[in-house]
Backbone as CSV, one residue per row, in Angstrom:
resi,resn,N_x,N_y,N_z,CA_x,CA_y,CA_z,C_x,C_y,C_z
1,MET,133.369,72.698,56.732,133.348,74.099,56.404,131.928,74.646,56.731
2,ASN,131.861,75.809,57.314,130.607,76.419,57.746,130.074,77.363,56.668
3,ASP,128.824,77.090,56.183,128.213,77.899,55.126,127.353,79.040,55.687
4,VAL,127.358,79.217,56.987,126.508,80.226,57.611,127.179,81.600,57.442
5,PRO,126.487,82.538,56.768,127.054,83.886,56.638,127.171,84.546,58.016
6,ARG,128.289,85.132,58.261,128.537,85.796,59.524,127.867,87.183,59.515
7,PRO,127.627,87.780,60.688,127.039,89.122,60.719,127.799,90.093,59.803
8,GLY,127.037,90.825,59.002,127.608,91.808,58.100,127.956,91.249,56.730
9,GLU,128.006,89.930,56.585,128.324,89.329,55.286,127.086,89.302,54.376
10,PRO,127.298,89.331,53.044,126.163,89.202,52.137,125.415,87.889,52.368
11,GLY,124.119,87.941,52.256,123.311,86.741,52.405,122.874,86.451,53.831
12,ARG,123.400,87.232,54.773,123.068,86.980,56.192,121.561,87.141,56.439
13,ASP,120.930,88.225,55.957,119.512,88.440,56.187,118.680,87.337,55.546
14,ALA,119.032,86.912,54.342,118.303,85.831,53.670,118.419,84.525,54.467
15,TYR,119.592,84.253,55.001,119.805,83.056,55.815,118.917,83.113,57.071
16,LEU,118.881,84.233,57.728,118.074,84.385,58.941,116.572,84.309,58.606
17,ALA,116.140,84.896,57.483,114.742,84.841,57.079,114.321,83.409,56.807
18,GLU,115.178,82.626,56.185,114.847,81.215,55.927,114.673,80.458,57.244
19,GLY,115.573,80.687,58.171,115.433,80.057,59.501,114.161,80.497,60.207
20,ASN,113.857,81.775,60.120,112.652,82.309,60.763,111.384,81.669,60.170
21,ALA,111.375,81.455,58.859,110.213,80.874,58.195,109.987,79.424,58.621
22,LYS,111.043,78.718,59.032,110.934,77.294,59.397,110.653,77.100,60.892
23,GLN,110.895,78.099,61.701,110.701,77.949,63.145,109.239,77.968,63.525
24,ALA,108.968,77.311,64.644,107.588,77.264,65.138,107.087,78.654,65.492
25,ARG,105.784,78.854,65.291,105.106,80.095,65.692,104.204,79.756,66.857
26,LYS,104.173,80.593,67.858,103.301,80.362,69.007,102.162,81.351,68.977
27,ARG,100.941,80.825,69.196,99.813,81.717,69.413,99.991,82.271,70.828
28,THR,99.492,83.469,71.030,99.638,84.129,72.326,98.302,84.757,72.708
29,ALA,97.920,84.573,73.968,96.716,85.208,74.506,97.135,86.013,75.733
30,ALA,96.349,87.016,76.058,96.578,87.820,77.251,95.245,88.125,77.923
31,ASP,95.180,87.797,79.204,93.961,88.032,79.998,94.299,88.920,81.181
32,ALA,93.234,89.453,81.798,93.418,90.381,82.898,92.610,89.985,84.115
33,LEU,93.180,90.238,85.281,92.406,90.221,86.522,91.980,91.677,86.734
34,VAL,90.694,91.917,86.621,90.102,93.249,86.849,89.147,93.078,88.018
35,ARG,89.256,93.982,89.021,88.419,93.880,90.195,87.630,95.157,90.428
36,ASP,86.521,95.016,91.150,85.802,96.207,91.590,86.276,96.555,92.999
37,GLU,85.732,97.630,93.578,86.224,98.122,94.884,85.968,97.122,96.017
38,THR,85.115,96.126,95.826,84.862,95.145,96.864,85.702,93.886,96.690
39,GLY,86.535,93.862,95.634,87.385,92.706,95.381,86.785,91.663,94.477
40,ARG,85.585,91.927,93.941,84.990,90.956,93.035,85.746,90.969,91.709
41,LEU,85.762,89.812,91.071,86.514,89.604,89.820,85.610,89.760,88.621
42,LEU,86.076,90.484,87.611,85.331,90.681,86.375,85.501,89.463,85.472
43,LEU,84.364,88.931,85.013,84.332,87.872,84.012,83.482,88.324,82.839
44,VAL,83.796,87.754,81.681,83.016,88.040,80.476,82.481,86.720,79.951
45,ASN,81.342,86.778,79.270,80.741,85.596,78.676,80.878,85.723,77.154
46,PRO,81.866,85.036,76.557,82.067,85.132,75.121,80.968,84.456,74.328
47,THR,80.667,85.004,73.165,79.657,84.419,72.286,80.192,83.273,71.452
48,TYR,81.514,83.156,71.334,82.122,82.180,70.421,82.605,80.909,71.112
49,LYS,82.392,80.788,72.429,82.762,79.558,73.126,81.897,79.415,74.364
50,GLU,81.912,78.210,74.931,81.110,77.922,76.116,81.782,78.481,77.375
51,GLY,80.984,78.948,78.295,81.466,79.325,79.615,81.971,80.747,79.710
52,TRP,82.207,81.170,80.939,82.733,82.483,81.234,84.238,82.476,81.076
53,ASP,84.822,83.683,81.024,86.261,83.813,80.794,86.748,85.093,81.482
54,LEU,88.044,85.163,81.675,88.659,86.437,82.075,88.648,87.356,80.858
55,PRO,88.554,88.669,81.058,88.622,89.572,79.904,90.004,89.518,79.267
56,GLY,90.031,89.656,77.958,91.276,89.625,77.225,91.064,88.955,75.879
57,GLY,92.129,88.387,75.330,91.994,87.687,74.067,93.325,87.411,73.410
58,MET,93.226,87.022,72.153,94.398,86.603,71.382,95.162,87.815,70.848
59,ALA,96.481,87.642,70.832,97.337,88.668,70.220,97.319,88.497,68.696
60,GLU,97.456,89.595,68.020,97.597,89.578,66.575,99.049,89.298,66.226
61,ALA,99.362,89.058,64.970,100.717,88.746,64.538,101.684,89.825,65.001
62,ASN,102.732,89.422,65.655,103.812,90.280,66.136,103.362,91.351,67.130
63,GLU,102.241,91.142,67.792,101.745,92.097,68.798,102.188,91.643,70.191
64,PRO,102.828,92.491,70.974,103.214,92.107,72.326,101.969,91.781,73.178
65,PRO,102.081,90.828,74.096,100.926,90.421,74.900,100.274,91.564,75.671
66,ASP,101.067,92.463,76.247,100.461,93.560,77.002,99.688,94.502,76.096
67,GLU,100.204,94.755,74.895,99.484,95.618,73.944,98.222,94.925,73.450
68,ALA,98.281,93.604,73.262,97.090,92.858,72.870,96.015,92.989,73.934
69,LEU,96.401,92.904,75.185,95.421,93.029,76.273,94.817,94.434,76.309
70,HIS,95.657,95.450,76.184,95.114,96.835,76.136,94.107,96.955,75.000
71,ARG,94.439,96.432,73.822,93.542,96.502,72.670,92.237,95.745,72.916
72,GLU,92.341,94.536,73.425,91.131,93.736,73.674,90.228,94.384,74.711
73,LEU,90.794,94.906,75.787,89.980,95.570,76.837,89.267,96.798,76.270
74,ARG,89.970,97.524,75.409,89.381,98.723,74.801,88.264,98.324,73.818
75,GLU,88.541,97.347,72.947,87.563,96.941,71.934,86.328,96.288,72.551
76,GLU,86.531,95.396,73.467,85.420,94.594,74.003,84.653,95.239,75.138
77,LEU,85.352,96.077,75.935,84.713,96.647,77.135,84.814,98.169,77.212
78,GLY,85.504,98.795,76.323,85.699,100.236,76.401,86.592,100.649,77.546
79,LEU,87.416,99.728,78.039,88.310,100.003,79.175,89.674,100.467,78.687
80,SER,90.156,101.565,79.271,91.520,102.013,79.058,92.247,101.876,80.387
81,ILE,93.058,100.842,80.468,93.814,100.571,81.700,95.182,101.224,81.537
82,THR,95.604,101.994,82.531,96.862,102.737,82.397,98.077,101.871,82.692
83,SER,97.958,100.891,83.568,99.117,100.046,83.838,98.700,98.627,84.086
84,LEU,99.571,97.729,83.679,99.384,96.294,83.887,100.580,95.763,84.672
85,ARG,100.323,94.765,85.477,101.423,94.095,86.187,101.377,92.629,85.824
86,PHE,102.507,92.101,85.342,102.592,90.689,84.931,102.403,89.780,86.150
87,LEU,101.557,88.765,85.973,101.317,87.787,87.037,101.817,86.390,86.659
88,CYS,101.459,85.920,85.473,101.916,84.582,85.088,101.833,84.395,83.582
89,VAL,102.554,83.384,83.129,102.448,82.915,81.750,102.236,81.406,81.813
90,ASP,101.353,80.921,80.980,100.953,79.527,80.969,101.205,78.944,79.600
91,TRP,102.063,77.907,79.515,102.212,77.164,78.278,101.118,76.111,78.255
92,VAL,100.278,76.162,77.235,99.144,75.257,77.122,99.443,74.286,75.977
93,GLU,99.405,72.978,76.293,99.698,71.955,75.298,98.645,71.941,74.199
94,PRO,98.972,71.316,73.064,97.983,71.183,72.011,96.729,70.477,72.536
95,HIS,95.572,70.934,72.092,94.314,70.329,72.524,93.255,70.538,71.420
96,GLY,92.448,69.523,71.217,91.456,69.607,70.157,92.143,69.958,68.843
97,PRO,91.600,70.895,68.083,92.213,71.281,66.814,93.340,72.302,66.977
98,TRP,93.639,72.713,68.203,94.577,73.799,68.462,95.983,73.321,68.744
99,ASP,96.972,74.089,68.212,98.357,73.884,68.593,98.563,74.477,70.001
100,ASP,99.758,74.349,70.507,100.048,74.934,71.810,100.020,76.454,71.744
101,TYR,99.951,77.089,72.901,99.980,78.547,72.945,100.499,79.020,74.296
102,LEU,100.809,80.295,74.380,101.220,80.941,75.622,100.123,81.857,76.083
103,GLY,99.635,81.664,77.292,98.573,82.489,77.865,99.135,83.340,79.007
104,PHE,99.149,84.645,78.827,99.637,85.580,79.836,98.462,86.074,80.667
105,VAL,98.701,86.326,81.948,97.695,86.982,82.794,98.369,88.174,83.467
106,PHE,97.694,89.304,83.408,98.171,90.547,83.998,97.165,91.055,85.035
107,ASP,97.661,91.776,86.016,96.811,92.483,86.947,96.471,93.818,86.321
108,ALA,95.172,94.074,86.121,94.728,95.327,85.561,94.166,96.251,86.643
109,GLY,94.247,95.841,87.884,93.891,96.707,89.006,92.411,96.703,89.356
110,VAL,92.063,97.710,90.145,90.695,97.867,90.689,90.048,99.068,89.998
111,LEU,88.848,98.847,89.484,88.117,99.919,88.816,87.422,100.791,89.855
112,PRO,87.361,102.098,89.621,86.593,102.966,90.503,85.113,102.571,90.481
113,PRO,84.363,102.799,91.551,82.952,102.357,91.639,82.107,102.759,90.443
114,GLY,82.191,104.013,90.021,81.355,104.448,88.888,81.704,103.713,87.596
115,GLN,82.991,103.518,87.352,83.398,102.833,86.134,82.957,101.376,86.134
116,ALA,83.097,100.712,87.270,82.685,99.304,87.345,81.187,99.172,87.101
117,ALA,80.396,100.073,87.656,78.930,100.007,87.524,78.466,100.259,86.091
118,GLU,79.195,101.069,85.350,78.794,101.424,83.982,79.376,100.515,82.915
119,LEU,80.203,99.567,83.310,80.857,98.704,82.353,79.850,97.814,81.617
120,LYS,79.999,97.724,80.308,79.122,96.858,79.504,79.869,96.397,78.267
121,PRO,79.425,95.265,77.677,80.087,94.784,76.461,79.993,95.805,75.335
122,ARG,81.047,95.958,74.562,81.092,96.901,73.451,81.397,96.197,72.128
123,ASP,81.362,94.884,72.149,81.771,94.095,70.993,80.871,92.873,70.918
124,GLU,80.580,92.404,69.701,79.697,91.254,69.530,80.307,89.954,70.062
125,GLU,81.595,89.937,70.387,82.219,88.745,70.936,81.847,88.498,72.408
126,ILE,81.281,89.513,73.072,80.939,89.393,74.499,79.426,89.597,74.652
127,SER,78.748,88.574,75.207,77.289,88.690,75.387,76.930,89.356,76.710
128,GLU,77.751,89.153,77.714,77.486,89.768,79.031,78.762,89.769,79.840
129,LEU,78.724,90.519,80.918,79.852,90.566,81.851,79.284,90.681,83.246
130,GLY,80.139,90.392,84.218,79.712,90.515,85.599,80.890,90.492,86.540
131,PHE,80.691,91.080,87.718,81.664,91.012,88.786,81.175,89.938,89.765
132,PHE,82.047,89.005,90.127,81.694,87.886,90.961,82.685,87.769,92.125
133,ASP,82.173,87.367,93.282,83.089,87.026,94.377,84.040,85.968,93.854
134,VAL,85.291,86.002,94.294,86.312,85.140,93.731,85.927,83.646,93.713
135,PRO,85.424,83.084,94.816,85.080,81.641,94.731,84.023,81.350,93.656
136,GLU,83.040,82.220,93.513,82.019,82.015,92.486,82.618,82.189,91.108
137,ALA,83.459,83.211,90.935,84.101,83.444,89.639,84.906,82.219,89.226
138,LEU,85.662,81.667,90.130,86.502,80.510,89.804,85.639,79.325,89.383
139,GLN,84.496,79.139,90.008,83.603,78.033,89.653,82.979,78.220,88.261
140,LEU,82.827,79.459,87.841,82.241,79.733,86.524,83.238,79.516,85.367
141,LEU,84.517,79.508,85.676,85.542,79.351,84.647,85.737,77.889,84.288
142,PRO,85.989,77.605,83.018,86.367,76.236,82.626,87.636,75.815,83.378
143,ALA,87.842,74.507,83.542,88.928,73.965,84.369,90.289,74.545,84.043
144,ARG,90.658,74.576,82.776,91.985,75.080,82.386,92.147,76.545,82.763
145,GLN,91.124,77.343,82.494,91.167,78.769,82.805,91.130,78.977,84.335
146,ARG,90.363,78.142,85.054,90.279,78.226,86.510,91.644,78.031,87.139
147,ALA,92.362,77.014,86.705,93.701,76.751,87.254,94.615,77.925,87.034
148,ARG,94.595,78.516,85.832,95.440,79.667,85.518,95.029,80.869,86.391
149,ALA,93.727,81.091,86.542,93.243,82.220,87.345,93.645,82.067,88.814
150,GLU,93.572,80.843,89.333,93.962,80.594,90.707,95.436,80.932,90.924
151,GLU,96.273,80.508,89.984,97.718,80.809,90.077,97.948,82.331,89.949
152,ALA,97.227,83.002,89.061,97.377,84.443,88.904,96.940,85.165,90.179
153,LEU,95.876,84.709,90.793,95.435,85.316,92.057,96.473,85.115,93.172
154,GLN,97.115,83.957,93.190,98.198,83.734,94.174,99.351,84.669,93.903
155,ALA,99.721,84.842,92.623,100.803,85.769,92.270,100.409,87.193,92.643
156,LEU,99.143,87.545,92.480,98.680,88.858,92.876,98.870,89.066,94.372
157,ASN,98.593,88.032,95.146,98.692,88.142,96.604,100.102,88.075,97.140
158,ASP,100.965,87.249,96.553,102.312,87.118,97.105,103.401,87.835,96.320
159,GLY,103.026,88.417,95.165,103.995,89.205,94.370,105.015,88.358,93.617
160,VAL,104.815,87.042,93.548,105.752,86.173,92.875,105.161,85.711,91.545
161,PRO,105.693,86.216,90.406,105.177,85.789,89.090,105.399,84.283,88.910
162,ARG,104.579,83.694,88.082,104.613,82.263,87.886,104.713,81.866,86.420
163,TYR,105.449,80.763,86.202,105.459,80.084,84.927,104.637,78.821,85.121
164,LEU,103.634,78.645,84.266,102.731,77.512,84.387,102.819,76.612,83.152
165,ARG,102.454,75.356,83.353,102.263,74.413,82.243,100.878,73.844,82.392
166,ASN,100.011,74.162,81.430,98.624,73.711,81.478,97.909,74.134,82.761
167,GLY,98.228,75.357,83.219,97.545,75.932,84.367,98.190,75.701,85.699
168,PHE,99.234,74.903,85.747,99.825,74.548,87.047,101.315,74.859,87.088
169,SER,101.787,75.318,88.235,103.226,75.586,88.390,103.932,74.294,88.815
170,GLY,105.244,74.337,88.676,106.032,73.197,89.148,106.101,72.160,88.162
């Protein structure tokens, strides 16, 4: 005999809430490829971890990845990007003290020359930023982030979104 309340039956919401409370929660991050008019890639230097990074950050509870990216770009850089294009999502296995998470990368487009030149950190989480030629930018990124950025750049060039595992497709 099945004890699962059917849709519309009393107790259905409580049953679903119990299941929701037991299911895994995924952390989610969203980063952006932001370029200047010469094609250089924007990187930020976070104060809370080693190395350079793509601009972006972690989503808050129940926040969609694209909205998290809009919020992070606004808070950390004062950037208001009007449109984002999905490039890839990366499932990252547990590492160190961290559980697994989903890392999204979006194309945030090319900044106009004046806006790129005036860009500066607006939040204590970012110590500096810079636009770098793509090969140099990739070398500045930690290995896991570099692999994801390389795949996102390929998706930007060929228009084919990617699903990654630990930075790599396939």
